[in-house]
Coordinates of C-alpha atoms and ligand atoms in Angstrom, one line a residue:
X39 CA 5.1 -8.0 18.2
X40 CA 1.4 -7.8 17.7
X41 CA -1.2 -10.1 19.2
X42 CA -2.8 -10.9 15.8
X43 CA 0.5 -12.5 14.7
X44 CA 1.2 -14.2 18.0
X45 CA -2.2 -15.9 17.9
X46 CA -2.0 -17.0 14.3
X47 CA -1.3 -20.8 13.7
X48 CA 2.0 -19.9 11.9
X49 CA 3.6 -18.2 15.0
X50 CA 6.5 -20.3 16.2
X51 CA 8.4 -18.2 18.7
X52 CA 8.2 -18.8 22.5
X53 CA 9.7 -15.6 23.8
X54 CA 7.4 -12.7 23.2
X55 CA 7.1 -9.0 24.1
X56 CA 3.8 -7.2 23.6
X57 CA 2.1 -3.9 24.7
X58 CA -1.6 -3.2 24.9
X59 CA -4.6 -2.2 27.0
X60 CA -6.1 -4.3 29.7
X61 CA -9.6 -5.4 29.0
X62 CA -10.2 -7.3 32.2
X63 CA -8.2 -8.8 35.1
X64 CA -9.4 -11.6 37.4
X65 CA -7.8 -14.1 39.7
X66 CA -6.5 -14.4 43.2
X67 CA -3.5 -13.4 45.3
X68 CA -1.6 -16.3 43.8
X69 CA -2.3 -15.7 40.2
X70 CA -3.8 -13.0 38.0
X71 CA -5.3 -13.5 34.5
X72 CA -5.2 -10.4 32.4
X73 CA -7.0 -10.1 29.0
X74 CA -4.8 -7.9 26.9
X75 CA -5.7 -6.3 23.6
X76 CA -3.4 -4.3 21.3
X77 CA -5.9 -3.4 18.6
X78 CA -4.4 -5.6 16.0
X79 CA -7.3 -8.1 16.3
X80 CA -10.6 -8.5 18.0
X81 CA -9.1 -11.3 20.1
X82 CA -7.4 -10.7 23.4
X83 CA -4.4 -12.6 24.6
X84 CA -4.4 -14.0 28.2
X85 CA -1.5 -13.0 30.4
X86 CA -0.8 -15.1 33.4
X87 CA 0.9 -13.2 36.2
X88 CA 1.9 -15.3 39.2
X89 CA 1.8 -13.7 42.7
X90 CA 5.3 -15.1 43.4
X91 CA 6.8 -13.2 40.5
X92 CA 5.0 -9.8 40.8
X93 CA 4.5 -7.5 43.7
X94 CA 0.9 -6.8 44.9
X95 CA 1.6 -3.1 44.3
X96 CA 2.2 -3.7 40.6
X97 CA -0.7 -6.0 40.2
X98 CA -3.0 -3.5 41.8
X99 CA -2.1 -0.9 39.1
X100 CA -3.3 -3.3 36.4
X101 CA -6.9 -2.5 35.9
X102 CA -9.4 -2.3 33.0
X103 CA -8.1 0.4 30.7
X104 CA -4.5 0.6 31.9
X105 CA -1.7 0.2 29.4
X106 CA 1.0 -2.3 30.0
X107 CA 3.9 -4.0 28.3
X108 CA 4.7 -7.6 28.9
X109 CA 7.6 -10.0 28.3
X110 CA 7.3 -13.7 28.8
X111 CA 6.8 -17.1 27.3
X112 CA 4.0 -18.2 25.0
X113 CA 2.8 -21.5 26.4
X114 CA -0.2 -23.9 25.7
X115 CA -3.1 -22.7 27.9
X116 CA -4.3 -24.9 30.7
X117 CA -7.7 -23.1 30.8
X118 CA -10.5 -23.3 28.3
X119 CA -11.3 -20.4 26.0
X120 CA -7.8 -20.0 24.4
X121 CA -5.1 -22.3 23.0
X122 CA -2.2 -20.2 24.1
X123 CA -1.4 -17.8 26.9
X124 CA 1.6 -15.8 28.0
X125 CA 3.4 -16.7 31.2
X126 CA 4.6 -13.3 32.2
X127 CA 8.3 -12.7 33.3
X128 CA 8.2 -8.9 33.2
X129 CA 5.4 -6.4 33.3
X130 CA 5.7 -2.6 33.0
X131 CA 2.7 -0.4 33.7
X132 CA 3.0 2.3 31.1
X133 CA -0.2 4.1 32.0
X134 CA -2.6 3.5 34.8
X135 CA -6.4 4.0 34.4
X136 CA -8.2 5.2 37.5
X137 CA -10.8 2.6 38.3
X138 CA -13.4 5.1 39.5
X139 CA -13.0 7.4 36.5
X140 CA -12.4 5.1 33.6
X141 CA -15.7 5.0 31.8
X142 CA -15.4 1.7 29.9
X143 CA -16.1 -1.0 32.4
X144 CA -16.2 -4.6 31.2
X145 CA -19.9 -4.6 30.6
X146 CA -22.2 -3.7 27.7
X147 CA -22.4 0.0 27.1
X148 CA -25.0 1.7 24.9
X149 CA -23.9 3.1 21.6
X150 CA -25.3 6.5 22.6
X151 CA -23.1 6.5 25.7
X152 CA -20.1 5.5 23.7
X153 CA -20.7 8.2 21.1
X154 CA -20.1 10.7 24.0
X155 CA -16.8 8.9 24.7
X156 CA -15.6 8.9 21.1
X157 CA -12.1 9.4 22.3
X158 CA -12.1 6.0 24.0
X159 CA -14.6 4.0 22.1
X160 CA -11.9 2.6 19.8
X161 CA -11.0 0.4 22.8
X162 CA -14.3 -1.5 22.7
X163 CA -14.8 -4.6 20.6
X164 CA -17.6 -3.1 18.5
X165 CA -15.7 0.0 17.5
X166 CA -12.3 -1.6 17.1
X167 CA -13.9 -4.2 14.7
X168 CA -15.7 -1.4 12.9
X169 CA -12.7 0.8 12.4
X170 CA -10.5 -2.1 11.3
X171 CA -13.2 -2.8 8.7
X172 CA -13.2 0.8 7.7
X173 CA -9.5 0.6 6.9
X174 CA -10.0 -2.6 5.0
X175 CA -12.8 -1.1 3.0
X176 CA -10.7 1.9 2.2
X177 CA -8.0 -0.3 1.0
X178 CA -10.4 -2.4 -1.1
X179 CA -11.6 0.8 -2.8
X180 CA -8.1 1.8 -3.9
X181 CA -7.2 -1.8 -4.9
X182 CA -10.3 -2.2 -7.0
X183 CA -9.7 0.9 -9.1
X184 CA -5.9 0.5 -9.2
X185 CA -6.2 -3.1 -10.5
X186 CA -8.5 -1.8 -13.3
X187 CA -6.3 1.0 -14.5
X188 CA -8.1 3.9 -12.8
X189 CA -6.1 6.9 -11.6
X190 CA -6.8 8.4 -8.2
X191 CA -7.1 12.2 -8.4
X192 CA -7.4 14.7 -5.5
X193 CA -10.2 17.2 -6.1
X194 CA -10.4 20.4 -4.1
X195 CA -12.1 20.6 -0.8
X196 CA -12.5 24.4 -0.9
X197 CA -14.4 25.4 -4.0
X198 CA -16.4 28.2 -5.6
X199 CA -18.9 26.0 -7.5
X200 CA -22.0 24.2 -6.3
X201 CA -21.6 20.8 -8.0
X202 CA -25.0 19.4 -7.1
X203 CA -26.9 22.7 -7.5
X204 CA -28.6 22.0 -4.2
X205 CA -27.1 24.9 -2.3
X206 CA -26.5 23.0 1.0
X207 CA -22.9 24.2 1.5
X208 CA -20.7 25.4 4.3
X209 CA -19.2 28.8 3.7
X210 CA -15.4 29.2 3.9
X211 CA -14.2 32.7 4.7
X212 CA -11.6 34.6 6.7
X213 CA -13.7 37.8 6.7
X214 CA -14.3 39.4 10.1
X215 CA -17.9 38.2 10.7
X216 CA -18.4 41.1 13.2
X217 CA -17.4 43.6 10.6
X218 CA -18.2 42.5 7.1
X219 CA -17.1 44.6 4.1
X220 CA -20.2 45.7 2.2
X221 CA -20.8 47.2 -1.2
X222 CA -23.0 50.3 -1.7
X223 CA -26.0 48.0 -2.1
X224 CA -25.4 46.6 1.3
X225 CA -24.3 43.2 0.2
X226 CA -21.1 41.5 1.4
X227 CA -18.1 42.3 -0.7
X228 CA -16.7 38.8 -1.4
X229 CA -14.0 40.2 -3.6
X230 CA -12.4 41.3 -0.3
X231 CA -12.5 37.7 1.0
X232 CA -9.5 35.4 1.1
X233 CA -10.0 33.9 -2.4
X234 CA -11.4 37.0 -3.9
X235 CA -14.8 35.2 -4.4
X236 CA -17.4 33.4 -2.4
X237 CA -16.1 29.9 -1.4
X238 CA -17.4 26.9 0.4
X239 CA -16.6 23.3 1.3
X240 CA -17.2 20.9 -1.6
X241 CA -20.4 18.8 -1.8
X242 CA -18.8 16.5 -4.5
X243 CA -15.6 16.1 -6.5
X244 CA -17.5 15.0 -9.6
X245 CA -17.1 18.1 -11.8
X246 CA -13.3 18.1 -11.4
X247 CA -13.2 14.3 -11.8
X248 CA -14.9 14.7 -15.2
X249 CA -12.1 17.0 -16.3
X250 CA -9.7 14.2 -15.3
X251 CA -11.6 11.5 -17.1
X252 CA -11.7 13.5 -20.3
X253 CA -7.9 13.2 -20.5
X254 CA -6.8 10.2 -18.3
X255 CA -9.8 8.0 -19.4
X256 CA -10.6 6.5 -16.0
X257 CA -10.2 8.3 -12.7
X258 CA -11.7 8.2 -9.2
X259 CA -11.7 10.5 -6.2
X260 CA -12.0 9.4 -2.6
X261 CA -12.3 12.4 -0.3
X262 CA -14.3 14.2 2.3
X263 CA -17.5 15.9 1.2
X264 CA -19.7 18.3 3.2
X265 CA -23.4 18.9 3.2
X266 CA -25.1 21.6 5.3
X267 CA -28.5 20.0 5.0
X268 CA -30.2 19.9 8.4
X269 CA -30.9 16.2 8.2
X270 CA -30.6 14.7 11.7
X271 CA -31.1 11.1 10.6
X272 CA -29.3 7.8 11.2
X273 CA -28.1 7.9 7.5
X274 CA -26.8 11.5 7.1
X275 CA -23.5 13.1 8.1
X276 CA -22.5 16.7 7.6
X277 CA -19.0 15.5 6.7
X278 CA -18.8 12.2 4.9
X279 CA -16.5 10.4 2.5
X280 CA -17.4 9.8 -1.0
X281 CA -15.9 7.7 -3.8
X282 CA -16.5 9.1 -7.2
X283 CA -15.2 7.2 -10.3
X284 CA -15.6 8.9 -13.7
X285 CA -15.1 7.0 -17.0
X286 CA -14.7 8.2 -20.5
X287 CA -16.4 6.2 -23.3
X288 CA -18.9 4.9 -20.8
X289 CA -22.7 5.0 -20.7
X290 CA -25.3 4.3 -18.1
X291 CA -25.3 0.5 -18.6
X292 CA -21.5 0.3 -18.2
X293 CA -21.8 2.6 -15.3
X294 CA -24.2 0.3 -13.5
X295 CA -22.1 -2.8 -14.3
X296 CA -19.0 -1.0 -12.8
X297 CA -20.9 0.0 -9.7
X298 CA -22.3 -3.5 -9.1
X299 CA -19.0 -5.1 -9.6
X300 CA -17.3 -2.5 -7.3
X301 CA -19.8 -3.0 -4.4
X302 CA -19.5 -6.8 -4.6
X303 CA -15.7 -6.6 -4.7
X304 CA -15.5 -4.4 -1.6
X305 CA -17.9 -6.6 0.4
X306 CA -16.1 -9.7 -0.6
X307 CA -12.7 -8.2 0.2
X308 CA -13.9 -7.3 3.8
X309 CA -15.3 -10.8 4.3
X310 CA -12.0 -12.4 3.3
X311 CA -9.6 -10.0 5.2
X312 CA -11.6 -9.3 8.4
X313 CA -13.4 -12.6 9.1
X314 CA -12.9 -12.4 12.8
X315 CA -14.3 -8.8 13.1
X316 CA -17.3 -9.8 11.0
X317 CA -17.9 -12.9 13.0
X318 CA -18.0 -10.6 16.1
X319 CA -20.3 -8.1 14.4
X320 CA -22.5 -10.8 13.1
X321 CA -23.1 -12.1 16.6
X322 CA -23.7 -8.5 17.9
X323 CA -26.2 -8.0 15.1
X324 CA -28.1 -11.2 15.9
X325 CA -28.2 -10.3 19.6
X326 CA -29.6 -6.9 18.8
X327 CA -32.2 -8.5 16.5
X328 CA -33.2 -10.9 19.2
X329 CA -33.8 -8.1 21.6
X330 CA -36.5 -6.5 19.5
X331 CA -40.1 -7.6 18.6
X332 CA -40.3 -10.6 16.3
X333 CA -42.3 -8.8 13.6
X334 CA -39.6 -6.0 13.3
X335 CA -36.7 -8.4 12.9
X336 CA -34.8 -8.6 9.6
X337 CA -35.0 -11.8 7.7
X338 CA -31.3 -12.3 7.5
X339 CA -28.2 -12.2 9.7
X340 CA -25.4 -9.8 8.9
X341 CA -23.0 -12.3 7.1
X342 CA -26.0 -14.0 5.5
X343 CA -27.1 -10.7 4.0
X344 CA -23.6 -9.9 2.7
X345 CA -23.4 -13.3 1.1
X346 CA -26.8 -12.8 -0.4
X347 CA -25.7 -9.5 -2.1
X348 CA -22.7 -11.2 -3.5
X349 CA -24.7 -14.1 -5.0
X350 CA -27.5 -12.1 -6.6
X351 CA -27.8 -9.7 -9.5
X352 CA -29.1 -6.3 -8.6
X353 CA -32.6 -5.7 -10.0
X354 CA -32.7 -2.9 -12.6
X355 CA -35.8 -0.9 -13.4
X356 CA -36.7 2.6 -14.5
X357 CA -38.1 5.2 -12.3
X358 CA -41.4 5.1 -14.2
X359 CA -41.7 1.3 -13.5
X360 CA -40.8 1.9 -9.9
X361 CA -43.5 4.5 -9.6
X362 CA -46.1 2.1 -11.1
X363 CA -45.1 -0.6 -8.6
X364 CA -45.3 1.8 -5.7
X365 CA -48.6 3.4 -6.8
X366 CA -50.3 0.1 -7.1
X367 CA -48.8 -1.4 -4.0
X368 CA -51.1 -2.3 -1.1
X369 CA -48.9 -0.2 1.0
X370 CA -49.8 2.9 -1.0
X371 CA -53.5 1.9 -1.2
X372 CA -53.7 1.4 2.5
X373 CA -52.0 4.7 3.0
X374 CA -49.1 3.2 4.9
X375 CA -46.5 5.5 3.3
X376 CA -46.1 8.9 4.9
X377 CA -45.7 10.3 1.4
X378 CA -48.3 8.7 -0.9
X379 CA -47.3 8.1 -4.5
X380 CA -49.7 9.6 -7.0
X381 CA -47.6 9.5 -10.2
X382 CA -44.6 10.5 -12.3
X383 CA -42.6 13.3 -10.8
X384 CA -42.7 12.3 -7.1
X385 CA -39.5 12.2 -5.2
X386 CA -38.7 8.7 -3.8
X387 CA -38.5 8.9 -0.1
X388 CA -36.5 6.4 1.9
X389 CA -39.7 4.6 2.9
X390 CA -40.4 4.0 -0.9
X391 CA -36.8 2.9 -1.5
X392 CA -36.9 0.4 1.4
X393 CA -40.3 -0.9 0.2
X394 CA -38.9 -1.8 -3.2
X395 CA -35.7 -3.3 -1.8
X396 CA -37.0 -5.1 1.3
X397 CA -40.6 -6.0 0.5
X398 CA -41.0 -6.1 -3.3
X399 CA -37.7 -7.4 -4.7
X400 CA -35.7 -8.4 -1.6
X401 CA -32.5 -7.6 -3.5
X402 CA -30.5 -4.5 -4.2
X403 CA -32.3 -2.4 -6.8
X404 CA -30.9 0.1 -9.3
X405 CA -33.4 2.7 -10.4
X406 CA -32.7 4.6 -13.7
X407 CA -34.1 7.4 -15.8
X408 CA -35.5 9.7 -13.2
X409 CA -37.5 12.8 -14.1
X410 CA -35.1 15.6 -15.0
X411 CA -36.7 18.1 -12.6
X412 CA -35.6 16.1 -9.5
X413 CA -32.0 15.5 -10.7
X414 CA -28.9 17.6 -11.2
X415 CA -28.1 19.6 -14.3
X416 CA -25.2 17.5 -15.5
X417 CA -27.2 14.3 -16.2
X418 CA -27.8 13.3 -19.8
X419 CA -31.3 14.1 -21.1
X420 CA -33.1 11.2 -22.7
X421 CA -34.9 11.3 -26.1
X422 CA -38.3 11.9 -24.3
X423 CA -36.9 15.2 -22.9
X424 CA -38.6 14.3 -19.6
X425 CA -36.1 11.9 -18.0
X426 CA -32.4 11.8 -17.5
X427 CA -29.8 9.0 -17.6
X428 CA -29.6 8.8 -13.8
X429 CA -29.1 5.8 -11.6
X430 CA -29.5 5.3 -7.9
X431 CA -28.6 2.0 -6.2
X432 CA -30.7 1.1 -3.2
X433 CA -29.6 -1.3 -0.5
X434 CA -31.6 -3.2 2.1
X435 CA -31.9 -1.2 5.4
X436 CA -29.8 1.6 4.0
X437 CA -31.8 3.0 1.0
X438 CA -29.7 5.0 -1.4
X439 CA -26.1 4.0 -1.3
X440 CA -24.9 5.1 -4.8
X441 CA -26.0 8.0 -7.0
X442 CA -24.7 8.4 -10.5
X443 CA -25.4 9.1 -14.1
X444 CA -24.3 9.3 -17.7
X445 CA -23.2 12.9 -18.1
X446 CA -24.6 15.4 -20.6
X447 CA -21.7 15.6 -23.1
X448 CA -23.6 17.8 -25.7
X449 CA -22.8 21.4 -25.2
X450 CA -26.1 22.8 -26.4
X451 CA -28.2 20.5 -24.2
X452 CA -26.0 21.1 -21.2
X453 CA -26.3 24.8 -21.6
X454 CA -30.1 24.5 -21.9
X455 CA -30.2 22.5 -18.7
X456 CA -28.0 25.0 -16.8
X457 CA -30.4 27.7 -17.9
X458 CA -33.5 25.7 -17.0
X459 CA -32.2 24.8 -13.6
X460 CA -31.0 28.3 -12.8
X461 CA -27.4 27.2 -12.2
X462 CA -24.7 29.9 -12.3
X463 CA -23.2 29.4 -15.8
X464 CA -20.2 31.8 -15.4
X465 CA -18.7 29.8 -12.6
X466 CA -18.8 26.6 -14.8
X467 CA -17.0 28.0 -17.9
X468 CA -14.2 25.4 -17.5
X469 CA -16.7 22.6 -17.2
X470 CA -18.4 23.7 -20.4
X471 CA -15.2 24.0 -22.3
X472 CA -14.7 20.2 -22.0
X473 CA -17.9 19.9 -24.1
X474 CA -16.5 22.3 -26.6
X475 CA -13.0 20.7 -27.0
X476 CA -13.1 17.0 -27.7
X477 CA -16.2 16.0 -25.8
X478 CA -17.3 12.3 -25.6
X479 CA -19.7 10.0 -23.8
X480 CA -18.8 9.5 -20.2
X481 CA -20.4 8.4 -16.9
X482 CA -19.7 8.1 -13.2
X483 CA -21.2 7.7 -9.8
X484 CA -20.8 8.5 -6.1
X485 CA -20.7 6.0 -3.4
X486 CA -21.3 7.2 0.2
X487 CA -18.5 5.4 2.0
X488 CA -20.2 5.5 5.4
X489 CA -23.4 4.0 3.9
X490 CA -21.4 1.1 2.6
X491 CA -19.7 0.8 6.0
X492 CA -23.2 0.6 7.7
X493 CA -24.1 -2.2 5.3
X494 CA -20.9 -4.2 5.9
X495 CA -20.8 -3.8 9.7
X496 CA -24.5 -3.9 10.4
X497 CA -24.2 -0.8 12.5
X498 CA -27.6 1.0 12.3
X499 CA -26.4 4.6 12.9
X500 CA -24.1 6.3 10.5
X501 CA -22.5 8.1 13.5
X502 CA -21.0 4.8 14.6
X503 CA -19.1 4.0 11.4
X504 CA -16.9 7.1 11.3
X505 CA -14.5 7.8 14.1
X506 CA -15.6 11.4 14.8
X507 CA -19.0 12.1 13.3
X508 CA -20.0 15.7 12.3
X509 CA -23.8 16.2 12.5
X510 CA -26.0 19.3 13.2
X511 CA -25.2 20.7 16.6
X512 CA -22.2 18.4 17.0
X513 CA -18.6 18.8 16.2
X514 CA -16.9 17.6 19.3
X515 CA -13.5 15.7 19.3
Ligands
4AD164 O1 -26.4 11.3 -4.7 P1 -25.3 12.2 -4.4 O2 -25.7 13.6 -3.9 O3 -24.5 12.3 -5.7 C1 -23.4 13.1 -6.0 O4 -22.9 13.9 -5.2 C2 -22.8 12.9 -7.4 N1 -21.9 14.1 -7.6 C3 -22.1 11.6 -7.4 C4 -21.5 11.3 -8.8 O5 -22.2 11.0 -9.7 N2 -20.2 11.4 -8.9 O6 -24.4 11.5 -3.3 C5 -23.7 10.3 -3.6 C6 -23.9 9.4 -2.4 C7 -25.3 9.0 -2.0 O7 -25.8 8.0 -2.8 C8 -25.1 8.6 -0.6 O8 -24.6 7.3 -0.5 C9 -24.0 9.5 -0.1 O9 -23.3 10.0 -1.3 N3 -24.5 10.7 0.7 C10 -24.3 10.8 2.0 N4 -23.8 10.0 2.9 C11 -23.8 10.4 4.2 N5 -24.3 11.6 4.6 C12 -24.9 12.5 3.7 N6 -25.4 13.6 4.1 C13 -24.9 12.1 2.3 N7 -25.4 12.6 1.2 C14 -25.1 11.8 0.2
MG165 MG1 -28.5 11.1 -4.6

């Protein structure tokens, strides 16, 4: 039996048996009150253990962090704070937790401290709520696409192509690094490597997803992606999960509609399914806000912000319009940006994205039609031959949460872009063949799963929404 079910109004059985981890124990010689949690819900169940039933020796072993199983009767609670409690008839201590060594004491620990205890942090309210939400969000993703006739495809994790052309990849090899095979020119002989060629961990499943879409119509991937960029920020992971839908007979407008509907669906699904967890995280979020200076506080609470996103259309504007707004902003004039905007061609930094979302529009924003020079080779070139059919979705506090585009389906234009960007054409022969054999308009996007997790949970560091974060200089656990 699990505590979530037992605490629900529908539960009708008196005799119960549960197992879980002790959060706190208080009381006297005559009676102990144990708050037990089994991970099924944020709520603990209160166990009442009477001194006349249990030996002092057994009760002494029940401390914060210990694991016990309990049999007893579910009765209306005499105390305040809970409707029901368990009058214990039998308790077995499955695993003790040394009081002096167990690091999670019943008090507030910092997130930095808990990151170092990633093996135990699941047992805190904050992280159990977060990781239950992570499950729900995963489920929402699959449900959304399944209900709309998409097929999930598994794209390779080890690959020989650089899908984003950004070159920030982790190498995969089984060559002896102390004794590398070299060719006469002194270069490493990758034909001697495991796969007979240079390989790395994928940065995106998009190129393979496109192959799927151009046969199955609508597909999506949901897998781990790896980026070796040395970005030690609160929004970057070296290993993160990305959802990439790809749709045939779709253009940029339909792509934006799909992304907006998808994001709203996932948020709503979490609000419906994990209301208790979100209530807890909402309070945590407000407490945190109240502990900082008034002028730095956000305008909305966590749940309020989620509702706000559900109720409002995302603002859509072109890159050129965004640049005009930024260049003419007081922020730019007063040199408050670290990177000042002088005109077309500038990369949007997260400070600019956040200005547009949080100060200017106060809504999620979709920016389209970026200059081709700052975007990947596969994006469809516009008539102006200067911009591409790209779209980035920007969220409050997060910045970029989705990146996508209508793809270049015209073989000649695609080849020209590959040439122009200096991308290795030989490796992409199979990608190019789809443009030769029955090509069609198609579009897709990539959602950074952890970025959406940050938005839904209100957690401010991306390391706290994935169980075991991988970041520069850190691969523990
Ligand atoms: O904008 P990106 O690089 O787009 C692609 O990879 C395309 N192939 C997607 C597509 O069109 N199918 O990455 C997509 C999203 C970003 O918007 C961001 O949310 C997330 O992935 N992302 C990261 N999340 C965490 N850590 C990182 N280092 C990330 N890099 C990108
Ligand atoms: Mg991007």
